Amino acid sequence: MEKHFAVIGDPIEHSLSPVMHRAAFKAKGIEAEYQRFRVSPDNLGAAVSGLTALGFAGWNVTIPHKEKIIPFLHELTPEAKRAGAVNTVKVDSGRLIGHNTDGQGFVRSIETELVGTDSRGWFNGKNAVILGAGGAAKGIAFALADKGMNLHILNRTEEKAHELVGLVRVRGGEATGGELLPGKWLGQADLVIQTTSVGLKGEKFLFSLAEINPEALVVDIIFRPQETAFLREAKAKGCHTLNGLGMLLHQGVLAWEFWLGERAPLAEMWDALRNRILVVEKG
Ligand code: ATR
């Protein structure tokens, strides 16, 4: 029987998850449909009941529902518990299990860039700077702290940076924080992650990266445009750069494997994402 999957969020029309997951089902010859549904916060509970009643096998959860969906689920995986957020739900004999693949997806996207180095040992004790302290920054911060990185979290609204620092420390991680300003962190960072929305509309970053460590790996979680002004400047300074498309891919791969219990066709999922991005950019 055909299986049904979905992604719920608000807004949702630009989600690339359908393209990626449909490509995976096609490549594996699995009869399944993957749809996207806009669900307003007021309708979240009704939407969860509806998807369950309709026999959906699982769904992804995106902004703004990743935390608010938790009370509607029966069980959380350790990853979801640790993140305090859910991006993947699986229906297992009527029970709704919440999982989170964002953190591990981010770590995997970094690991794929560390060719020639021992990627497992790379993170421990190194300095990561996280720019922004919103929902995306939170998942990334927890994942990197778990890998033993020393975090420095900077945010326009300084209190939010300190709040996130507190959450990381409660979990046993190393973190400091402050206002989103240039400083000596630029020269000391091994990994810099840009998680704010600055750059989505093609705008310049907030300050110059003149002092950045040219050995740093610099990530912008934005992937539309594929190269933000932030990444362009980091690249010009000699840094290795990476956008957020790999993170999207790997969280999707891990979600698909959680649902299907078999290895996902990563290459086909990546091609589907890349092709869609190129079409969108041309259009
Ligand atoms: P997401 O879940 O995508 O991380 P979010 O939770 O709304 O989205 O977080 C947005 C992040 O971008 C926040 O860190 C926000 O900073 P504030 O906490 O000060 O609002 C940051 N951000 C958005 N616009 C910004 C701007 N113009 N300058 C600096 N930071 C900005």
XYZ file of C-alpha atoms and ligand atoms in Angstrom:
314
model
C 0.000 0.000 0.000
C 1.172 3.496 -0.772
C 2.769 5.270 2.195
C 2.119 8.912 2.959
C 4.573 11.465 4.327
C 4.486 15.252 4.656
C 6.123 18.385 5.988
C 4.151 20.839 8.103
C 5.122 24.448 8.807
C 4.124 28.054 8.246
C 5.291 29.357 5.797
C 5.891 26.170 3.819
C 5.627 27.002 0.106
C 9.422 27.251 -0.373
C 10.224 23.956 1.359
C 12.587 21.734 -0.624
C 11.791 18.651 1.450
C 9.220 17.260 -1.040
C 11.739 17.355 -3.897
C 14.372 15.568 -1.826
C 12.132 12.884 -0.315
C 10.243 12.149 -3.533
C 13.599 11.595 -5.260
C 14.537 9.134 -2.519
C 11.304 7.127 -2.849
C 11.664 7.046 -6.617
C 15.294 5.896 -6.457
C 14.368 3.075 -4.071
C 11.203 2.067 -5.969
C 9.077 2.682 -2.870
C 5.452 3.577 -3.448
C 5.076 6.717 -1.363
C 3.825 10.288 -1.545
C 5.350 13.298 0.219
C 3.254 16.462 0.499
C 3.672 19.831 2.142
C 0.967 21.431 4.266
C 0.764 24.916 5.670
C -0.433 24.594 9.257
C -1.013 27.704 11.351
C 0.012 27.498 15.037
C -3.651 27.461 16.143
C -4.304 24.356 14.057
C -1.264 22.314 15.058
C -3.109 19.844 17.327
C -5.878 19.325 14.785
C -3.308 18.807 12.023
C -1.465 16.150 14.057
C -4.761 14.322 14.724
C -5.707 14.640 11.070
C -2.431 13.265 9.738
C -2.648 10.368 12.191
C -6.282 9.632 11.289
C -5.447 9.689 7.593
C -2.777 7.047 8.136
C 0.334 9.109 7.417
C 3.480 7.099 8.194
C 5.469 10.152 9.260
C 6.129 13.838 8.692
C 8.697 16.561 9.038
C 8.083 19.558 11.234
C 9.474 22.985 10.535
C 9.179 26.584 11.738
C 7.227 27.516 13.880
C 6.159 24.100 15.237
C 9.372 22.318 16.255
C 8.897 22.874 20.000
C 5.117 23.275 20.143
C 4.441 19.841 18.639
C 6.007 18.018 21.610
C 2.851 17.852 23.815
C 0.972 16.162 20.951
C 3.437 13.248 20.717
C 3.627 10.006 22.707
C 7.382 9.596 22.858
C 10.632 11.424 22.100
C 13.951 9.941 20.986
C 17.045 10.925 23.025
C 18.034 13.335 20.204
C 14.669 15.132 20.361
C 14.783 15.261 24.162
C 18.262 16.711 24.126
C 17.388 19.341 21.500
C 14.036 20.151 23.103
C 12.672 20.229 19.555
C 11.292 17.834 16.944
C 11.822 17.978 13.181
C 10.673 14.426 12.354
C 7.678 12.384 13.523
C 7.199 8.659 12.892
C 3.906 6.856 13.432
C 4.677 3.452 14.923
C 1.613 1.240 15.590
C -0.429 4.352 16.297
C 2.213 5.924 18.554
C 3.730 9.240 17.529
C 7.492 9.300 18.039
C 9.289 12.649 17.837
C 12.884 12.720 16.645
C 15.392 15.427 15.782
C 17.895 15.109 12.914
C 18.892 18.790 12.632
C 21.923 18.640 14.925
C 23.339 15.402 13.534
C 22.545 16.607 9.993
C 24.589 19.736 10.622
C 27.503 17.748 12.051
C 27.454 15.379 9.054
C 27.452 18.271 6.589
C 30.591 19.611 8.309
C 32.204 16.160 8.388
C 31.840 15.815 4.628
C 34.030 18.938 4.284
C 36.803 17.584 6.486
C 38.279 15.382 3.791
C 41.679 14.013 4.717
C 41.290 14.721 8.423
C 39.954 12.495 11.172
C 36.486 14.024 11.240
C 35.543 12.362 14.539
C 38.488 13.880 16.346
C 38.257 17.242 14.586
C 35.634 18.920 16.767
C 36.867 18.187 20.282
C 38.461 21.226 21.966
C 38.192 23.470 18.888
C 36.572 26.939 18.893
C 33.212 27.450 17.224
C 31.603 30.866 16.898
C 27.841 30.894 16.377
C 26.360 34.124 15.019
C 22.705 34.346 16.088
C 20.803 32.673 18.920
C 17.457 31.689 17.353
C 15.941 28.265 16.817
C 18.492 27.129 14.248
C 21.433 28.329 16.365
C 20.103 26.355 19.322
C 20.108 22.989 17.546
C 23.566 23.629 16.134
C 24.933 24.784 19.510
C 23.754 21.612 21.290
C 25.165 19.366 18.548
C 28.578 21.075 18.557
C 28.772 21.177 22.363
C 28.103 17.429 22.346
C 31.125 17.068 20.040
C 33.286 18.834 22.635
C 33.645 22.213 20.925
C 34.121 25.456 22.884
C 31.308 27.737 21.796
C 31.173 31.508 21.561
C 27.604 32.620 20.833
C 26.968 36.178 19.599
C 23.565 37.721 19.087
C 22.097 41.151 18.285
C 19.861 40.795 21.341
C 22.577 39.988 23.849
C 20.280 38.412 26.478
C 19.293 35.696 24.012
C 22.971 34.829 23.529
C 23.387 34.513 27.295
C 20.228 32.382 27.552
C 21.562 29.949 24.977
C 24.975 29.896 26.704
C 23.122 28.913 29.894
C 21.271 26.089 28.125
C 24.510 24.716 26.670
C 26.249 24.848 30.060
C 23.360 23.104 31.841
C 23.914 20.258 29.365
C 27.592 20.137 30.326
C 28.928 22.109 27.323
C 31.530 24.886 27.208
C 30.140 28.245 26.080
C 30.540 32.003 26.378
C 28.453 34.676 24.719
C 27.921 38.319 23.966
C 26.719 40.936 21.552
C 27.002 40.386 17.799
C 30.140 42.477 17.149
C 33.526 41.854 15.518
C 36.321 40.954 17.953
C 39.298 38.756 18.575
C 37.068 35.695 18.180
C 37.451 36.299 14.419
C 41.113 35.315 14.535
C 40.663 32.432 16.992
C 37.757 30.563 15.426
C 38.152 27.123 13.859
C 34.510 27.087 12.792
C 32.161 30.062 12.254
C 28.444 29.528 11.669
C 26.166 32.312 10.460
C 22.591 31.504 11.550
C 20.868 34.905 11.354
C 18.587 35.911 8.494
C 21.060 38.588 7.345
C 21.952 37.797 3.720
C 18.679 36.155 2.705
C 17.814 39.202 0.603
C 21.315 39.653 -0.797
C 22.361 42.212 1.798
C 25.902 42.691 3.117
C 26.851 41.202 6.475
C 26.822 43.415 9.564
C 30.595 43.912 9.835
C 33.860 43.165 8.066
C 35.566 39.766 8.426
C 39.009 41.313 7.834
C 40.528 39.656 10.925
C 39.082 36.180 10.362
C 41.338 33.114 10.727
C 41.930 32.019 7.103
C 42.119 28.408 8.345
C 38.555 28.570 9.687
C 35.710 26.622 8.125
C 32.929 29.170 7.601
C 29.303 28.106 7.257
C 26.208 30.119 6.421
C 23.041 28.114 6.991
C 21.330 30.132 4.241
C 21.321 28.312 0.875
C 19.127 30.659 -1.153
C 21.167 32.508 -2.351
C 23.801 29.760 -2.500
C 26.551 32.226 -1.644
C 25.724 35.086 0.720
C 27.875 38.222 0.939
C 29.101 36.768 4.260
C 30.377 33.584 2.583
C 31.827 35.560 -0.328
C 33.891 37.689 2.023
C 35.064 34.667 4.045
C 36.103 32.926 0.826
C 38.009 36.034 -0.288
C 39.927 35.847 3.024
C 40.978 32.308 2.168
C 38.483 30.437 4.345
C 36.880 27.178 3.300
C 33.150 27.941 3.010
C 29.945 25.941 3.072
C 26.273 26.886 2.720
C 23.241 25.297 4.364
C 22.213 22.934 1.569
C 24.310 20.074 2.960
C 22.643 20.487 6.342
C 19.228 20.281 4.660
C 20.318 17.146 2.794
C 21.706 15.329 5.824
C 18.799 16.095 8.136
C 16.552 14.753 5.352
C 18.656 11.620 4.876
C 18.526 10.889 8.603
C 14.753 11.533 8.742
C 14.157 9.215 5.770
C 16.242 6.476 7.397
C 14.325 6.907 10.669
C 11.039 6.361 8.806
C 12.067 3.606 6.416
C 14.676 1.757 8.458
C 17.021 1.419 5.491
C 19.906 3.381 3.976
C 18.702 6.498 2.098
C 19.855 7.173 -1.499
C 21.980 10.199 -0.609
C 23.315 10.913 -4.117
C 19.849 11.073 -5.672
C 18.551 13.278 -2.859
C 21.501 15.633 -3.306
C 21.002 15.836 -7.089
C 17.319 16.619 -6.633
C 18.122 19.458 -4.225
C 20.910 20.883 -6.392
C 18.772 20.795 -9.526
C 15.865 22.508 -7.819
C 18.122 25.242 -6.439
C 19.547 25.888 -9.911
C 16.035 26.123 -11.410
C 14.926 28.509 -8.652
C 18.027 30.689 -9.136
C 17.507 30.916 -12.897
C 13.809 31.720 -12.484
P 15.731 30.688 13.146
O 14.840 29.655 13.769
O 15.807 30.598 11.646
O 17.080 30.736 13.792
P 14.795 32.950 14.695
O 14.613 32.037 15.848
O 13.744 33.947 14.404
O 14.990 32.103 13.365
O 16.219 33.684 14.840
C 16.650 34.679 14.000
C 18.079 35.085 14.376
O 18.525 36.057 13.443
C 18.167 35.736 15.754
O 19.432 35.428 16.318
C 18.081 37.230 15.389
O 18.634 38.084 16.348
P 17.713 38.693 17.534
O 17.606 37.609 18.562
O 18.463 39.872 18.028
O 16.388 39.050 16.924
C 18.908 37.248 14.132
N 18.671 38.412 13.288
C 17.611 38.620 12.467
N 17.752 39.801 11.814
C 18.935 40.349 12.227
C 19.654 41.550 11.922
N 19.181 42.429 11.040
N 20.821 41.767 12.542
C 21.313 40.872 13.430
N 20.693 39.718 13.759
C 19.525 39.455 13.173
